[in-house]
């Protein structure tokens, strides 16, 4: 059965360089992350597959889901548990055809129109945002704010994972708004102790349910 | 039946900007190119698929094969006739599994070891080179020269397409060395009249067989 995680950590080696993708994955999962997402725009396909395969191994061992961002070729080759596709990525219906029913497909949305596209494309969850302003993604749209998130969470037929500027200071508010979970980058990856940072978020998520 | 073309033109919009990928494809095919290869490292996956789909349409209409470089996701989504994979790209055996027997898979090689990897991976043809020094590919290895090409062409079980620094001045020599065909970039794309440039190459290829 597909279970959509509540604490998604996108491992990032651009905003910080102290930790590798695999080190971040280990720390994040040990702190309570149940989903690791791998997003990297540079490097050869072979290199991306090698990193993804290593993260997948760690996720399997530690019991977390492994999701690849954008690159369905890398997801297939690394036997990822799923893929996360933005509006400018691979087409959702074809992704479902290639991955089958049992793998997770998430879609990014920041507007009701984009949510509609995701739902028609058969996503298992929606990454909605940016809820707050973020410096972690160059091409992120305008911040949606909490009220918009609340409306979306109430009316969307699949789990809504909030993303964008979420950290330990506002995660409780985001969960109270009805998000199924949160996806974070810098507030885990850029901290001195990513495991502790994930643990703080995990505690907030657990307290909110 | 899979037929491996003799004049492969890689449409390029980095070395020149006067022509789009589709304009280059049209001109090259009208001049006699039987295979168009799409190689682009920048842009969103959606954008790459859109361009590839448009080139594929032109190739189908004009009777040329359409091959995508590196990105098997883009090849699948655009229903390309095949994929060309470098040593740092997607793994060949998995590519065959995804594309099936009827689509073309080419592999890049510059050494006997890399040829062996390609053959074990089940390629339909090998892109061998760079035969001459080239400015069209940053990470190209050292030039192999004509004698090495001759030896490889004689001993390799699949068609050998020569690539790297090949143009109207040396194509006859390359074909005489036993190459099944040639793959070119700048000597078509960077010419004022790509159709004429392709026609010159096509005449050389036809004269050599």
mmCIF file of N, CA and C in Angstrom, chain B residues 98-191:
data_model
loop_
_atom_site.group_PDB
_atom_site.id
_atom_site.type_symbol
_atom_site.label_atom_id
_atom_site.label_comp_id
_atom_site.label_asym_id
_atom_site.label_seq_id
_atom_site.Cartn_x
_atom_site.Cartn_y
_atom_site.Cartn_z
ATOM 1 N N UNK B 98 13.421 -0.718 -21.321
ATOM 2 C CA UNK B 98 12.371 0.307 -21.394
ATOM 3 C C UNK B 98 11.904 0.554 -22.823
ATOM 4 N N UNK B 99 12.836 0.518 -23.771
ATOM 5 C CA UNK B 99 12.490 0.883 -25.149
ATOM 6 C C UNK B 99 12.047 -0.311 -25.991
ATOM 7 N N UNK B 100 12.399 -1.500 -25.566
ATOM 8 C CA UNK B 100 12.043 -2.676 -26.353
ATOM 9 C C UNK B 100 13.015 -2.917 -27.487
ATOM 10 N N UNK B 101 12.744 -3.981 -28.237
ATOM 11 C CA UNK B 101 13.684 -4.408 -29.289
ATOM 12 C C UNK B 101 13.634 -3.533 -30.524
ATOM 13 N N UNK B 102 12.462 -2.904 -30.752
ATOM 14 C CA UNK B 102 12.266 -2.246 -32.042
ATOM 15 C C UNK B 102 12.815 -0.832 -32.137
ATOM 16 N N UNK B 103 13.230 -0.282 -31.002
ATOM 17 C CA UNK B 103 13.789 1.055 -31.096
ATOM 18 C C UNK B 103 15.311 0.996 -31.106
ATOM 19 N N UNK B 104 15.868 2.021 -31.704
ATOM 20 C CA UNK B 104 17.326 2.071 -31.900
ATOM 21 C C UNK B 104 18.020 2.541 -30.622
ATOM 22 N N UNK B 105 19.060 1.830 -30.246
ATOM 23 C CA UNK B 105 19.911 2.306 -29.151
ATOM 24 C C UNK B 105 21.342 2.397 -29.662
ATOM 25 N N UNK B 106 21.898 3.593 -29.571
ATOM 26 C CA UNK B 106 23.291 3.805 -29.932
ATOM 27 C C UNK B 106 24.106 4.100 -28.689
ATOM 28 N N UNK B 107 25.362 3.759 -28.734
ATOM 29 C CA UNK B 107 26.242 4.035 -27.601
ATOM 30 C C UNK B 107 27.513 4.723 -28.055
ATOM 31 N N UNK B 108 28.024 5.621 -27.233
ATOM 32 C CA UNK B 108 29.278 6.309 -27.546
ATOM 33 C C UNK B 108 30.461 5.505 -27.040
ATOM 34 N N UNK B 109 31.523 5.444 -27.846
ATOM 35 C CA UNK B 109 32.742 4.768 -27.415
ATOM 36 C C UNK B 109 33.946 5.452 -28.049
ATOM 37 N N UNK B 110 35.043 5.462 -27.324
ATOM 38 C CA UNK B 110 36.281 6.037 -27.841
ATOM 39 C C UNK B 110 37.453 5.101 -27.647
ATOM 40 N N UNK B 111 37.182 3.955 -27.007
ATOM 41 C CA UNK B 111 38.218 2.962 -26.739
ATOM 42 C C UNK B 111 37.628 1.564 -26.945
ATOM 43 N N UNK B 112 38.484 0.555 -27.116
ATOM 44 C CA UNK B 112 37.981 -0.824 -27.225
ATOM 45 C C UNK B 112 37.176 -1.246 -25.994
ATOM 46 N N UNK B 113 37.584 -0.773 -24.821
ATOM 47 C CA UNK B 113 36.862 -1.122 -23.595
ATOM 48 C C UNK B 113 35.432 -0.568 -23.638
ATOM 49 N N UNK B 114 35.310 0.666 -24.108
ATOM 50 C CA UNK B 114 33.983 1.276 -24.168
ATOM 51 C C UNK B 114 33.122 0.601 -25.241
ATOM 52 N N UNK B 115 33.755 0.165 -26.317
ATOM 53 C CA UNK B 115 33.026 -0.588 -27.339
ATOM 54 C C UNK B 115 32.487 -1.882 -26.755
ATOM 55 N N UNK B 116 33.307 -2.543 -25.957
ATOM 56 C CA UNK B 116 32.902 -3.789 -25.305
ATOM 57 C C UNK B 116 31.686 -3.553 -24.402
ATOM 58 N N UNK B 117 31.719 -2.458 -23.652
ATOM 59 C CA UNK B 117 30.588 -2.111 -22.775
ATOM 60 C C UNK B 117 29.324 -1.888 -23.613
ATOM 61 N N UNK B 118 29.492 -1.174 -24.722
ATOM 62 C CA UNK B 118 28.342 -0.926 -25.608
ATOM 63 C C UNK B 118 27.771 -2.222 -26.154
ATOM 64 N N UNK B 119 28.647 -3.105 -26.605
ATOM 65 C CA UNK B 119 28.184 -4.357 -27.212
ATOM 66 C C UNK B 119 27.504 -5.245 -26.173
ATOM 67 N N UNK B 120 28.090 -5.308 -24.995
ATOM 68 C CA UNK B 120 27.449 -6.074 -23.923
ATOM 69 C C UNK B 120 26.089 -5.483 -23.567
ATOM 70 N N UNK B 121 25.983 -4.165 -23.712
ATOM 71 C CA UNK B 121 24.728 -3.480 -23.400
ATOM 72 C C UNK B 121 23.690 -3.604 -24.502
ATOM 73 N N UNK B 122 24.072 -4.233 -25.617
ATOM 74 C CA UNK B 122 23.091 -4.509 -26.663
ATOM 75 C C UNK B 122 22.793 -3.351 -27.607
ATOM 76 N N UNK B 123 23.791 -2.513 -27.886
ATOM 77 C CA UNK B 123 23.550 -1.376 -28.783
ATOM 78 C C UNK B 123 23.320 -1.836 -30.220
ATOM 79 N N UNK B 124 22.619 -1.001 -30.972
ATOM 80 C CA UNK B 124 22.393 -1.258 -32.396
ATOM 81 C C UNK B 124 23.483 -0.640 -33.257
ATOM 82 N N UNK B 125 24.119 0.390 -32.723
ATOM 83 C CA UNK B 125 25.256 0.990 -33.424
ATOM 84 C C UNK B 125 26.164 1.650 -32.393
ATOM 85 N N UNK B 126 27.376 1.930 -32.820
ATOM 86 C CA UNK B 126 28.310 2.626 -31.940
ATOM 87 C C UNK B 126 28.715 3.952 -32.570
ATOM 88 N N UNK B 127 28.635 5.012 -31.784
ATOM 89 C CA UNK B 127 29.185 6.300 -32.190
ATOM 90 C C UNK B 127 30.636 6.347 -31.731
ATOM 91 N N UNK B 128 31.552 6.253 -32.689
ATOM 92 C CA UNK B 128 32.965 6.128 -32.314
ATOM 93 C C UNK B 128 33.719 7.429 -32.577
ATOM 94 N N UNK B 129 34.438 7.859 -31.563
ATOM 95 C CA UNK B 129 35.217 9.065 -31.748
ATOM 96 C C UNK B 129 35.651 9.665 -30.419
ATOM 97 N N UNK B 130 36.138 10.890 -30.423
ATOM 98 C CA UNK B 130 36.224 11.770 -31.590
ATOM 99 C C UNK B 130 37.335 11.330 -32.545
ATOM 100 N N UNK B 131 36.972 11.172 -33.799
ATOM 101 C CA UNK B 131 37.964 10.779 -34.799
ATOM 102 C C UNK B 131 38.986 11.900 -34.989
ATOM 103 N N UNK B 132 38.492 13.114 -35.073
ATOM 104 C CA UNK B 132 39.364 14.298 -35.126
ATOM 105 C C UNK B 132 39.069 15.179 -33.914
ATOM 106 N N UNK B 133 39.964 16.117 -33.655
ATOM 107 C CA UNK B 133 39.730 17.074 -32.572
ATOM 108 C C UNK B 133 38.454 17.860 -32.869
ATOM 109 N N UNK B 134 37.672 18.140 -31.830
ATOM 110 C CA UNK B 134 36.402 18.834 -32.038
ATOM 111 C C UNK B 134 36.196 19.923 -31.004
ATOM 112 N N UNK B 135 35.546 20.980 -31.415
ATOM 113 C CA UNK B 135 35.196 22.045 -30.485
ATOM 114 C C UNK B 135 33.730 21.988 -30.101
ATOM 115 N N UNK B 136 33.005 20.972 -30.638
ATOM 116 C CA UNK B 136 31.557 20.923 -30.414
ATOM 117 C C UNK B 136 31.160 20.205 -29.131
ATOM 118 N N UNK B 137 32.109 19.540 -28.479
ATOM 119 C CA UNK B 137 31.770 18.801 -27.269
ATOM 120 C C UNK B 137 32.888 18.996 -26.256
ATOM 121 N N UNK B 138 32.540 19.596 -25.126
ATOM 122 C CA UNK B 138 33.541 19.969 -24.125
ATOM 123 C C UNK B 138 34.291 18.771 -23.554
ATOM 124 N N UNK B 139 33.558 17.675 -23.333
ATOM 125 C CA UNK B 139 34.154 16.559 -22.621
ATOM 126 C C UNK B 139 34.586 15.414 -23.543
ATOM 127 N N UNK B 140 34.823 15.742 -24.802
ATOM 128 C CA UNK B 140 35.277 14.714 -25.737
ATOM 129 C C UNK B 140 36.694 14.251 -25.360
ATOM 130 N N UNK B 141 36.973 12.976 -25.570
ATOM 131 C CA UNK B 141 38.291 12.430 -25.277
ATOM 132 C C UNK B 141 39.301 12.821 -26.357
ATOM 133 N N UNK B 142 40.502 12.243 -26.318
ATOM 134 C CA UNK B 142 41.509 12.526 -27.345
ATOM 135 C C UNK B 142 41.088 11.958 -28.703
ATOM 136 N N UNK B 143 41.548 12.609 -29.771
ATOM 137 C CA UNK B 143 41.193 12.164 -31.120
ATOM 138 C C UNK B 143 41.747 10.763 -31.387
ATOM 139 N N UNK B 144 40.921 9.928 -32.015
ATOM 140 C CA UNK B 144 41.332 8.539 -32.264
ATOM 141 C C UNK B 144 42.164 8.417 -33.540
ATOM 142 N N UNK B 145 41.913 9.317 -34.499
ATOM 143 C CA UNK B 145 42.598 9.204 -35.786
ATOM 144 C C UNK B 145 41.949 8.173 -36.685
ATOM 145 N N UNK B 146 42.349 8.196 -37.954
ATOM 146 C CA UNK B 146 41.733 7.361 -38.980
ATOM 147 C C UNK B 146 42.132 5.890 -38.870
ATOM 148 N N UNK B 147 43.371 5.615 -38.514
ATOM 149 C CA UNK B 147 43.827 4.220 -38.449
ATOM 150 C C UNK B 147 43.079 3.427 -37.372
ATOM 151 N N UNK B 148 42.893 4.084 -36.247
ATOM 152 C CA UNK B 148 42.165 3.448 -35.144
ATOM 153 C C UNK B 148 40.714 3.204 -35.570
ATOM 154 N N UNK B 149 40.117 4.199 -36.233
ATOM 155 C CA UNK B 149 38.752 4.037 -36.738
ATOM 156 C C UNK B 149 38.663 2.836 -37.674
ATOM 157 N N UNK B 150 39.650 2.705 -38.548
ATOM 158 C CA UNK B 150 39.667 1.604 -39.524
ATOM 159 C C UNK B 150 39.648 0.250 -38.801
ATOM 160 N N UNK B 151 40.519 0.142 -37.786
ATOM 161 C CA UNK B 151 40.606 -1.116 -37.035
ATOM 162 C C UNK B 151 39.269 -1.425 -36.348
ATOM 163 N N UNK B 152 38.696 -0.389 -35.743
ATOM 164 C CA UNK B 152 37.424 -0.557 -35.018
ATOM 165 C C UNK B 152 36.296 -0.940 -35.987
ATOM 166 N N UNK B 153 36.263 -0.257 -37.119
ATOM 167 C CA UNK B 153 35.188 -0.525 -38.088
ATOM 168 C C UNK B 153 35.272 -1.949 -38.613
ATOM 169 N N UNK B 154 36.501 -2.460 -38.757
ATOM 170 C CA UNK B 154 36.688 -3.818 -39.282
ATOM 171 C C UNK B 154 36.294 -4.884 -38.277
ATOM 172 N N UNK B 155 36.430 -4.570 -36.986
ATOM 173 C CA UNK B 155 36.303 -5.623 -35.976
ATOM 174 C C UNK B 155 35.037 -5.529 -35.123
ATOM 175 N N UNK B 156 34.213 -4.521 -35.373
ATOM 176 C CA UNK B 156 33.040 -4.332 -34.510
ATOM 177 C C UNK B 156 31.792 -4.898 -35.165
ATOM 178 N N UNK B 157 31.029 -5.627 -34.361
ATOM 179 C CA UNK B 157 29.905 -6.403 -34.895
ATOM 180 C C UNK B 157 28.686 -5.563 -35.261
ATOM 181 N N UNK B 158 28.659 -4.304 -34.875
ATOM 182 C CA UNK B 158 27.521 -3.437 -35.215
ATOM 183 C C UNK B 158 28.043 -2.255 -36.030
ATOM 184 N N UNK B 159 27.144 -1.556 -36.743
ATOM 185 C CA UNK B 159 27.584 -0.398 -37.531
ATOM 186 C C UNK B 159 28.312 0.633 -36.672
ATOM 187 N N UNK B 160 29.392 1.163 -37.232
ATOM 188 C CA UNK B 160 30.169 2.193 -36.540
ATOM 189 C C UNK B 160 29.918 3.537 -37.211
ATOM 190 N N UNK B 161 29.380 4.470 -36.422
ATOM 191 C CA UNK B 161 29.152 5.830 -36.902
ATOM 192 C C UNK B 161 30.295 6.683 -36.364
ATOM 193 N N UNK B 162 31.058 7.277 -37.271
ATOM 194 C CA UNK B 162 32.196 8.092 -36.846
ATOM 195 C C UNK B 162 31.712 9.478 -36.438
ATOM 196 N N UNK B 163 32.297 10.005 -35.380
ATOM 197 C CA UNK B 163 31.913 11.334 -34.891
ATOM 198 C C UNK B 163 33.147 12.083 -34.400
ATOM 199 N N UNK B 164 33.073 13.398 -34.462
ATOM 200 C CA UNK B 164 34.153 14.223 -33.903
ATOM 201 C C UNK B 164 35.002 14.878 -34.978
ATOM 202 N N UNK B 165 34.754 16.143 -35.229
ATOM 203 C CA UNK B 165 35.591 16.896 -36.166
ATOM 204 C C UNK B 165 35.419 16.494 -37.622
ATOM 205 N N UNK B 166 34.371 15.775 -37.916
ATOM 206 C CA UNK B 166 34.150 15.338 -39.300
ATOM 207 C C UNK B 166 33.412 16.440 -40.073
ATOM 208 N N UNK B 167 33.899 16.724 -41.273
ATOM 209 C CA UNK B 167 33.264 17.743 -42.105
ATOM 210 C C UNK B 167 33.436 17.386 -43.578
ATOM 211 N N UNK B 168 33.142 18.337 -44.451
ATOM 212 C CA UNK B 168 33.152 18.083 -45.895
ATOM 213 C C UNK B 168 34.572 17.790 -46.413
ATOM 214 N N UNK B 169 35.590 18.163 -45.636
ATOM 215 C CA UNK B 169 36.972 17.970 -46.110
ATOM 216 C C UNK B 169 37.522 16.581 -45.793
ATOM 217 N N UNK B 170 36.948 15.924 -44.806
ATOM 218 C CA UNK B 170 37.522 14.633 -44.397
ATOM 219 C C UNK B 170 36.522 13.476 -44.398
ATOM 220 N N UNK B 171 35.275 13.769 -44.746
ATOM 221 C CA UNK B 171 34.237 12.733 -44.687
ATOM 222 C C UNK B 171 34.546 11.562 -45.618
ATOM 223 N N UNK B 172 35.131 11.841 -46.779
ATOM 224 C CA UNK B 172 35.451 10.767 -47.726
ATOM 225 C C UNK B 172 36.461 9.804 -47.106
ATOM 226 N N UNK B 173 37.475 10.368 -46.436
ATOM 227 C CA UNK B 173 38.489 9.541 -45.785
ATOM 228 C C UNK B 173 37.872 8.664 -44.686
ATOM 229 N N UNK B 174 36.948 9.270 -43.937
ATOM 230 C CA UNK B 174 36.293 8.546 -42.838
ATOM 231 C C UNK B 174 35.457 7.388 -43.385
ATOM 232 N N UNK B 175 34.743 7.651 -44.460
ATOM 233 C CA UNK B 175 33.923 6.584 -45.059
ATOM 234 C C UNK B 175 34.817 5.490 -45.636
ATOM 235 N N UNK B 176 35.928 5.889 -46.241
ATOM 236 C CA UNK B 176 36.874 4.902 -46.790
ATOM 237 C C UNK B 176 37.473 4.020 -45.700
ATOM 238 N N UNK B 177 37.539 4.565 -44.509
ATOM 239 C CA UNK B 177 38.104 3.795 -43.389
ATOM 240 C C UNK B 177 37.156 2.696 -42.924
ATOM 241 N N UNK B 178 35.942 2.700 -43.472
ATOM 242 C CA UNK B 178 35.028 1.619 -43.120
ATOM 243 C C UNK B 178 33.871 2.014 -42.229
ATOM 244 N N UNK B 179 33.764 3.311 -41.941
ATOM 245 C CA UNK B 179 32.625 3.746 -41.127
ATOM 246 C C UNK B 179 31.327 3.474 -41.875
ATOM 247 N N UNK B 180 30.311 3.054 -41.124
ATOM 248 C CA UNK B 180 28.982 2.868 -41.712
ATOM 249 C C UNK B 180 28.388 4.218 -42.083
ATOM 250 N N UNK B 181 28.697 5.221 -41.293
ATOM 251 C CA UNK B 181 28.179 6.559 -41.531
ATOM 252 C C UNK B 181 28.896 7.565 -40.652
ATOM 253 N N UNK B 182 28.420 8.800 -40.685
ATOM 254 C CA UNK B 182 29.046 9.858 -39.889
ATOM 255 C C UNK B 182 27.988 10.638 -39.108
ATOM 256 N N UNK B 183 28.443 11.196 -37.991
ATOM 257 C CA UNK B 183 27.586 12.086 -37.196
ATOM 258 C C UNK B 183 28.281 13.432 -37.125
ATOM 259 N N UNK B 184 27.550 14.476 -37.452
ATOM 260 C CA UNK B 184 28.157 15.813 -37.521
ATOM 261 C C UNK B 184 27.305 16.840 -36.787
ATOM 262 N N UNK B 185 27.972 17.907 -36.413
ATOM 263 C CA UNK B 185 27.258 19.011 -35.747
ATOM 264 C C UNK B 185 27.557 20.316 -36.491
ATOM 265 N N UNK B 186 28.726 20.883 -36.190
ATOM 266 C CA UNK B 186 28.993 22.243 -36.642
ATOM 267 C C UNK B 186 29.075 22.389 -38.155
ATOM 268 N N UNK B 187 29.561 21.370 -38.868
ATOM 269 C CA UNK B 187 29.729 21.512 -40.318
ATOM 270 C C UNK B 187 28.390 21.514 -41.054
ATOM 271 N N UNK B 188 27.293 21.313 -40.311
ATOM 272 C CA UNK B 188 25.957 21.540 -40.873
ATOM 273 C C UNK B 188 25.280 22.722 -40.153
ATOM 274 N N UNK B 189 25.239 22.633 -38.828
ATOM 275 C CA UNK B 189 24.470 23.619 -38.054
ATOM 276 C C UNK B 189 25.053 25.034 -38.140
ATOM 277 N N UNK B 190 26.377 25.129 -38.239
ATOM 278 C CA UNK B 190 27.004 26.451 -38.209
ATOM 279 C C UNK B 190 27.245 27.023 -39.608
ATOM 280 N N UNK B 191 26.744 26.377 -40.616
ATOM 281 C CA UNK B 191 26.889 26.883 -41.978
ATOM 282 C C UNK B 191 25.710 27.795 -42.331
#
